[in-house]
Amino acid sequence: MQEKVTTDNSVNRTFWRYAIPSVVAMLVNGLYQVIDGIFVGHYIGFEGLAGINMAWPIIGVIVGLGLLVGMGSGSLISIYRGEGATDKARRTLTTGLGLILIAGVLMMALVSAFGPAMLIAQGAVGETLELGIEYIDIFSWGAIFMIAAGAMPMLIRNDDSPNFSTILMVIGALINIALDYLFIGRFAWGLEGAAIATIFSQVTVFVVAIGYYFSPFSQLRLSLGKLRFSPRLAAKSIGLGTSSLFMYAYFSFVIALHNRLFMEYGSSVHVGAFAIVGYLMTMYYLLAEGVAGGMQPPVSYYFGSGQMNKIKATLTLAIKVVLLTGISVVILLNLYPETMIGLFTSDDPVLISETTNGLRLHLFSMFLDGFIALASVYFMAVNQGGKALAISVGNMLIQLPFLYLLPQWQGIDGVWLSVPVSNVVLFAIVAPMVWQDIQGKNKVTPNLKLAECN
């Protein structure tokens, strides 16, 4: 009994040591988008909110690529550290930096070529289209820094420096807030100013993160002679991290479909309302991602070292935190909707009314979305990238029938209800997968082939 209590205490301390900085980091990272929304809502109005929301499916893919590298390479780094394979962990890190560069160049080309067409495909017209183009034009040349700012704090966290990772994210967010006020509030640069503020803050994160890895503070300290790219490790990192990309691709896909349907069944006001609802949902979802991200390094380490009982205890704790927090947030949003909406607008009664309706319909099963994200990261952390990817892809595909049928039946309300109803269905599939895996975890042994990577 004493051994079990000691083990539980050790798991709890380790979980919170990573989870708290990870949650703070993710919430701070979410402030990049939320602060943009607050300033845009108050200084530009619903047309600006609609423009930025139509640009978000494009931005979401860029963010997802950063998470692909951060979660994929980060999981491998922790597994190798658990095995005591420091050289392979360092090689995984340098390979991850190479992936950031490759993904950044690719997205610069794609956004420049297809960005405006993607806005038009969502139904953007007039001022909404013009504002959206202003926003994505800046991200077309700043994509590499956006990917790096998403990936590198996660890599630093897996270098056993979760507190520094959080500090770095806070610095970036504070710079973004200050520049939003300056560029949007004072200089009236509109959405272009919001984008410039975000990219400038992410350049700062990138520069500081690079400096950390070449400093004595890094356990995987780099030097110019150690910068090696391994195609085999790149493939493994991509395989583990692809589920994170698909999770953001899912968000981008669903947001784009919603934007199109809101323009078809409503107007730019409904897209603006959807933007506000999305910002509020994003803060909870990022909290859930933060819990999942904090769970990942110790679970990967326990998997690499064969401590299966600690994996089960860590996952159970993470599930409790995600579900209880999500239920509390849903109750809070339903009790005080006007207070939360007031962060983004205070003088547009039509926008406030539509957003209030959206909050109540769209977010009632939000806590299940948090569980689904946690399940995907769990399977990634224990080297089951196939299951993680299946959950992420399923999360996207299961939306389609609901998005097709419900709006025809319920109109605007049907658009709002599509995601929460599909979350209930997907939860009924994913929860048994997690339960079966964790019940059989004492029979699972680490994938020894990881140790054979060159």
PDB file of N, CA and C in Angstrom, residues 37-91:
ATOM      1  N   GLY A  37      -8.863  39.111 -31.875  1.00  0.00           N
ATOM      2  CA  GLY A  37     -10.313  39.194 -31.970  1.00  0.00           C
ATOM      3  C   GLY A  37     -10.903  40.318 -31.135  1.00  0.00           C
ATOM      4  N   ILE A  38     -10.364  40.515 -29.930  1.00  0.00           N
ATOM      5  CA  ILE A  38     -10.867  41.581 -29.057  1.00  0.00           C
ATOM      6  C   ILE A  38     -10.649  42.949 -29.700  1.00  0.00           C
ATOM      7  N   PHE A  39      -9.440  43.194 -30.193  1.00  0.00           N
ATOM      8  CA  PHE A  39      -9.157  44.487 -30.810  1.00  0.00           C
ATOM      9  C   PHE A  39      -9.937  44.658 -32.111  1.00  0.00           C
ATOM     10  N   VAL A  40     -10.014  43.599 -32.910  1.00  0.00           N
ATOM     11  CA  VAL A  40     -10.750  43.684 -34.177  1.00  0.00           C
ATOM     12  C   VAL A  40     -12.233  43.917 -33.914  1.00  0.00           C
ATOM     13  N   GLY A  41     -12.809  43.212 -32.936  1.00  0.00           N
ATOM     14  CA  GLY A  41     -14.214  43.375 -32.624  1.00  0.00           C
ATOM     15  C   GLY A  41     -14.571  44.785 -32.205  1.00  0.00           C
ATOM     16  N   HIS A  42     -13.705  45.393 -31.400  1.00  0.00           N
ATOM     17  CA  HIS A  42     -14.008  46.739 -30.889  1.00  0.00           C
ATOM     18  C   HIS A  42     -13.639  47.841 -31.868  1.00  0.00           C
ATOM     19  N   TYR A  43     -12.588  47.654 -32.660  1.00  0.00           N
ATOM     20  CA  TYR A  43     -12.126  48.735 -33.533  1.00  0.00           C
ATOM     21  C   TYR A  43     -12.595  48.608 -34.977  1.00  0.00           C
ATOM     22  N   ILE A  44     -12.965  47.396 -35.426  1.00  0.00           N
ATOM     23  CA  ILE A  44     -13.374  47.203 -36.820  1.00  0.00           C
ATOM     24  C   ILE A  44     -14.820  46.747 -36.912  1.00  0.00           C
ATOM     25  N   GLY A  45     -15.259  45.846 -36.010  1.00  0.00           N
ATOM     26  CA  GLY A  45     -16.646  45.399 -36.011  1.00  0.00           C
ATOM     27  C   GLY A  45     -16.820  44.014 -36.608  1.00  0.00           C
ATOM     28  N   PHE A  46     -18.088  43.662 -36.880  1.00  0.00           N
ATOM     29  CA  PHE A  46     -18.373  42.285 -37.292  1.00  0.00           C
ATOM     30  C   PHE A  46     -17.748  41.939 -38.640  1.00  0.00           C
ATOM     31  N   GLU A  47     -17.560  42.939 -39.533  1.00  0.00           N
ATOM     32  CA  GLU A  47     -16.909  42.650 -40.812  1.00  0.00           C
ATOM     33  C   GLU A  47     -15.467  42.203 -40.594  1.00  0.00           C
ATOM     34  N   GLY A  48     -14.781  42.845 -39.644  1.00  0.00           N
ATOM     35  CA  GLY A  48     -13.422  42.441 -39.325  1.00  0.00           C
ATOM     36  C   GLY A  48     -13.369  41.064 -38.702  1.00  0.00           C
ATOM     37  N   LEU A  49     -14.333  40.789 -37.793  1.00  0.00           N
ATOM     38  CA  LEU A  49     -14.391  39.459 -37.179  1.00  0.00           C
ATOM     39  C   LEU A  49     -14.669  38.390 -38.232  1.00  0.00           C
ATOM     40  N   ALA A  50     -15.550  38.702 -39.189  1.00  0.00           N
ATOM     41  CA  ALA A  50     -15.841  37.745 -40.251  1.00  0.00           C
ATOM     42  C   ALA A  50     -14.612  37.517 -41.129  1.00  0.00           C
ATOM     43  N   GLY A  51     -13.885  38.594 -41.434  1.00  0.00           N
ATOM     44  CA  GLY A  51     -12.692  38.476 -42.263  1.00  0.00           C
ATOM     45  C   GLY A  51     -11.619  37.623 -41.620  1.00  0.00           C
ATOM     46  N   ILE A  52     -11.370  37.849 -40.324  1.00  0.00           N
ATOM     47  CA  ILE A  52     -10.347  37.089 -39.628  1.00  0.00           C
ATOM     48  C   ILE A  52     -10.773  35.639 -39.452  1.00  0.00           C
ATOM     49  N   ASN A  53     -12.096  35.394 -39.304  1.00  0.00           N
ATOM     50  CA  ASN A  53     -12.569  34.021 -39.151  1.00  0.00           C
ATOM     51  C   ASN A  53     -12.461  33.252 -40.468  1.00  0.00           C
ATOM     52  N   MET A  54     -12.636  33.947 -41.580  1.00  0.00           N
ATOM     53  CA  MET A  54     -12.474  33.272 -42.868  1.00  0.00           C
ATOM     54  C   MET A  54     -11.005  33.032 -43.197  1.00  0.00           C
ATOM     55  N   ALA A  55     -10.134  33.818 -42.610  1.00  0.00           N
ATOM     56  CA  ALA A  55      -8.692  33.574 -42.787  1.00  0.00           C
ATOM     57  C   ALA A  55      -8.209  32.446 -41.883  1.00  0.00           C
ATOM     58  N   TRP A  56      -8.963  32.147 -40.822  1.00  0.00           N
ATOM     59  CA  TRP A  56      -8.476  31.194 -39.827  1.00  0.00           C
ATOM     60  C   TRP A  56      -8.280  29.777 -40.353  1.00  0.00           C
ATOM     61  N   PRO A  57      -9.113  29.262 -41.270  1.00  0.00           N
ATOM     62  CA  PRO A  57      -8.829  27.925 -41.798  1.00  0.00           C
ATOM     63  C   PRO A  57      -7.442  27.811 -42.427  1.00  0.00           C
ATOM     64  N   ILE A  58      -6.971  28.891 -43.025  1.00  0.00           N
ATOM     65  CA  ILE A  58      -5.624  28.901 -43.610  1.00  0.00           C
ATOM     66  C   ILE A  58      -4.575  28.967 -42.505  1.00  0.00           C
ATOM     67  N   ILE A  59      -4.793  29.855 -41.541  1.00  0.00           N
ATOM     68  CA  ILE A  59      -3.857  29.993 -40.423  1.00  0.00           C
ATOM     69  C   ILE A  59      -3.815  28.707 -39.609  1.00  0.00           C
ATOM     70  N   GLY A  60      -4.967  28.039 -39.484  1.00  0.00           N
ATOM     71  CA  GLY A  60      -5.033  26.816 -38.691  1.00  0.00           C
ATOM     72  C   GLY A  60      -4.122  25.724 -39.216  1.00  0.00           C
ATOM     73  N   VAL A  61      -3.994  25.628 -40.547  1.00  0.00           N
ATOM     74  CA  VAL A  61      -3.094  24.623 -41.124  1.00  0.00           C
ATOM     75  C   VAL A  61      -1.650  24.945 -40.758  1.00  0.00           C
ATOM     76  N   ILE A  62      -1.286  26.223 -40.783  1.00  0.00           N
ATOM     77  CA  ILE A  62       0.073  26.622 -40.411  1.00  0.00           C
ATOM     78  C   ILE A  62       0.342  26.277 -38.953  1.00  0.00           C
ATOM     79  N   VAL A  63      -0.618  26.603 -38.073  1.00  0.00           N
ATOM     80  CA  VAL A  63      -0.485  26.267 -36.654  1.00  0.00           C
ATOM     81  C   VAL A  63      -0.368  24.759 -36.476  1.00  0.00           C
ATOM     82  N   GLY A  64      -1.174  24.000 -37.237  1.00  0.00           N
ATOM     83  CA  GLY A  64      -1.144  22.542 -37.147  1.00  0.00           C
ATOM     84  C   GLY A  64       0.207  21.962 -37.519  1.00  0.00           C
ATOM     85  N   LEU A  65       0.884  22.556 -38.500  1.00  0.00           N
ATOM     86  CA  LEU A  65       2.218  22.090 -38.864  1.00  0.00           C
ATOM     87  C   LEU A  65       3.207  22.314 -37.732  1.00  0.00           C
ATOM     88  N   GLY A  66       3.051  23.423 -37.009  1.00  0.00           N
ATOM     89  CA  GLY A  66       3.902  23.645 -35.844  1.00  0.00           C
ATOM     90  C   GLY A  66       3.674  22.592 -34.782  1.00  0.00           C
ATOM     91  N   LEU A  67       2.408  22.222 -34.563  1.00  0.00           N
ATOM     92  CA  LEU A  67       2.109  21.174 -33.584  1.00  0.00           C
ATOM     93  C   LEU A  67       2.588  19.811 -34.060  1.00  0.00           C
ATOM     94  N   LEU A  68       2.510  19.560 -35.376  1.00  0.00           N
ATOM     95  CA  LEU A  68       3.017  18.300 -35.910  1.00  0.00           C
ATOM     96  C   LEU A  68       4.482  18.113 -35.520  1.00  0.00           C
ATOM     97  N   VAL A  69       5.288  19.139 -35.750  1.00  0.00           N
ATOM     98  CA  VAL A  69       6.715  19.043 -35.416  1.00  0.00           C
ATOM     99  C   VAL A  69       6.907  19.002 -33.906  1.00  0.00           C
ATOM    100  N   GLY A  70       6.206  19.880 -33.186  1.00  0.00           N
ATOM    101  CA  GLY A  70       6.392  19.957 -31.736  1.00  0.00           C
ATOM    102  C   GLY A  70       5.982  18.692 -31.021  1.00  0.00           C
ATOM    103  N   MET A  71       4.804  18.148 -31.361  1.00  0.00           N
ATOM    104  CA  MET A  71       4.320  16.940 -30.699  1.00  0.00           C
ATOM    105  C   MET A  71       5.017  15.690 -31.219  1.00  0.00           C
ATOM    106  N   GLY A  72       5.236  15.610 -32.536  1.00  0.00           N
ATOM    107  CA  GLY A  72       5.875  14.428 -33.097  1.00  0.00           C
ATOM    108  C   GLY A  72       7.325  14.281 -32.673  1.00  0.00           C
ATOM    109  N   SER A  73       8.130  15.313 -32.934  1.00  0.00           N
ATOM    110  CA  SER A  73       9.539  15.267 -32.530  1.00  0.00           C
ATOM    111  C   SER A  73       9.659  15.266 -31.014  1.00  0.00           C
ATOM    112  N   GLY A  74       8.781  16.010 -30.339  1.00  0.00           N
ATOM    113  CA  GLY A  74       8.829  16.055 -28.879  1.00  0.00           C
ATOM    114  C   GLY A  74       8.566  14.703 -28.249  1.00  0.00           C
ATOM    115  N   SER A  75       7.591  13.955 -28.801  1.00  0.00           N
ATOM    116  CA  SER A  75       7.304  12.616 -28.271  1.00  0.00           C
ATOM    117  C   SER A  75       8.512  11.700 -28.438  1.00  0.00           C
ATOM    118  N   LEU A  76       9.153  11.746 -29.610  1.00  0.00           N
ATOM    119  CA  LEU A  76      10.339  10.922 -29.831  1.00  0.00           C
ATOM    120  C   LEU A  76      11.477  11.308 -28.891  1.00  0.00           C
ATOM    121  N   ILE A  77      11.653  12.613 -28.683  1.00  0.00           N
ATOM    122  CA  ILE A  77      12.717  13.076 -27.786  1.00  0.00           C
ATOM    123  C   ILE A  77      12.518  12.513 -26.384  1.00  0.00           C
ATOM    124  N   SER A  78      11.276  12.561 -25.881  1.00  0.00           N
ATOM    125  CA  SER A  78      11.018  12.048 -24.534  1.00  0.00           C
ATOM    126  C   SER A  78      11.187  10.531 -24.471  1.00  0.00           C
ATOM    127  N   ILE A  79      10.753   9.819 -25.513  1.00  0.00           N
ATOM    128  CA  ILE A  79      10.931   8.365 -25.527  1.00  0.00           C
ATOM    129  C   ILE A  79      12.421   8.015 -25.500  1.00  0.00           C
ATOM    130  N   TYR A  80      13.210   8.696 -26.314  1.00  0.00           N
ATOM    131  CA  TYR A  80      14.644   8.416 -26.340  1.00  0.00           C
ATOM    132  C   TYR A  80      15.320   8.799 -25.027  1.00  0.00           C
ATOM    133  N   ARG A  81      14.867   9.891 -24.434  1.00  0.00           N
ATOM    134  CA  ARG A  81      15.430  10.262 -23.128  1.00  0.00           C
ATOM    135  C   ARG A  81      15.088   9.206 -22.087  1.00  0.00           C
ATOM    136  N   GLY A  82      13.856   8.657 -22.161  1.00  0.00           N
ATOM    137  CA  GLY A  82      13.483   7.585 -21.245  1.00  0.00           C
ATOM    138  C   GLY A  82      14.338   6.351 -21.431  1.00  0.00           C
ATOM    139  N   GLU A  83      14.776   6.088 -22.673  1.00  0.00           N
ATOM    140  CA  GLU A  83      15.639   4.947 -22.956  1.00  0.00           C
ATOM    141  C   GLU A  83      17.107   5.249 -22.658  1.00  0.00           C
ATOM    142  N   GLY A  84      17.417   6.523 -22.364  1.00  0.00           N
ATOM    143  CA  GLY A  84      18.809   6.903 -22.134  1.00  0.00           C
ATOM    144  C   GLY A  84      19.582   7.139 -23.415  1.00  0.00           C
ATOM    145  N   ALA A  85      18.885   7.279 -24.551  1.00  0.00           N
ATOM    146  CA  ALA A  85      19.539   7.466 -25.855  1.00  0.00           C
ATOM    147  C   ALA A  85      19.632   8.958 -26.175  1.00  0.00           C
ATOM    148  N   THR A  86      20.557   9.655 -25.517  1.00  0.00           N
ATOM    149  CA  THR A  86      20.668  11.111 -25.646  1.00  0.00           C
ATOM    150  C   THR A  86      21.048  11.536 -27.054  1.00  0.00           C
ATOM    151  N   ASP A  87      21.953  10.814 -27.697  1.00  0.00           N
ATOM    152  CA  ASP A  87      22.373  11.195 -29.049  1.00  0.00           C
ATOM    153  C   ASP A  87      21.209  11.148 -30.030  1.00  0.00           C
ATOM    154  N   LYS A  88      20.367  10.127 -29.909  1.00  0.00           N
ATOM    155  CA  LYS A  88      19.213  10.029 -30.801  1.00  0.00           C
ATOM    156  C   LYS A  88      18.181  11.111 -30.491  1.00  0.00           C
ATOM    157  N   ALA A  89      18.063  11.470 -29.217  1.00  0.00           N
ATOM    158  CA  ALA A  89      17.164  12.574 -28.853  1.00  0.00           C
ATOM    159  C   ALA A  89      17.655  13.874 -29.478  1.00  0.00           C
ATOM    160  N   ARG A  90      18.970  14.098 -29.450  1.00  0.00           N
ATOM    161  CA  ARG A  90      19.535  15.320 -30.035  1.00  0.00           C
ATOM    162  C   ARG A  90      19.348  15.318 -31.554  1.00  0.00           C
ATOM    163  N   ARG A  91      19.545  14.166 -32.175  1.00  0.00           N
ATOM    164  CA  ARG A  91      19.370  14.087 -33.624  1.00  0.00           C
ATOM    165  C   ARG A  91      17.907  14.311 -34.001  1.00  0.00           C
TER     166      ARG A  91
END
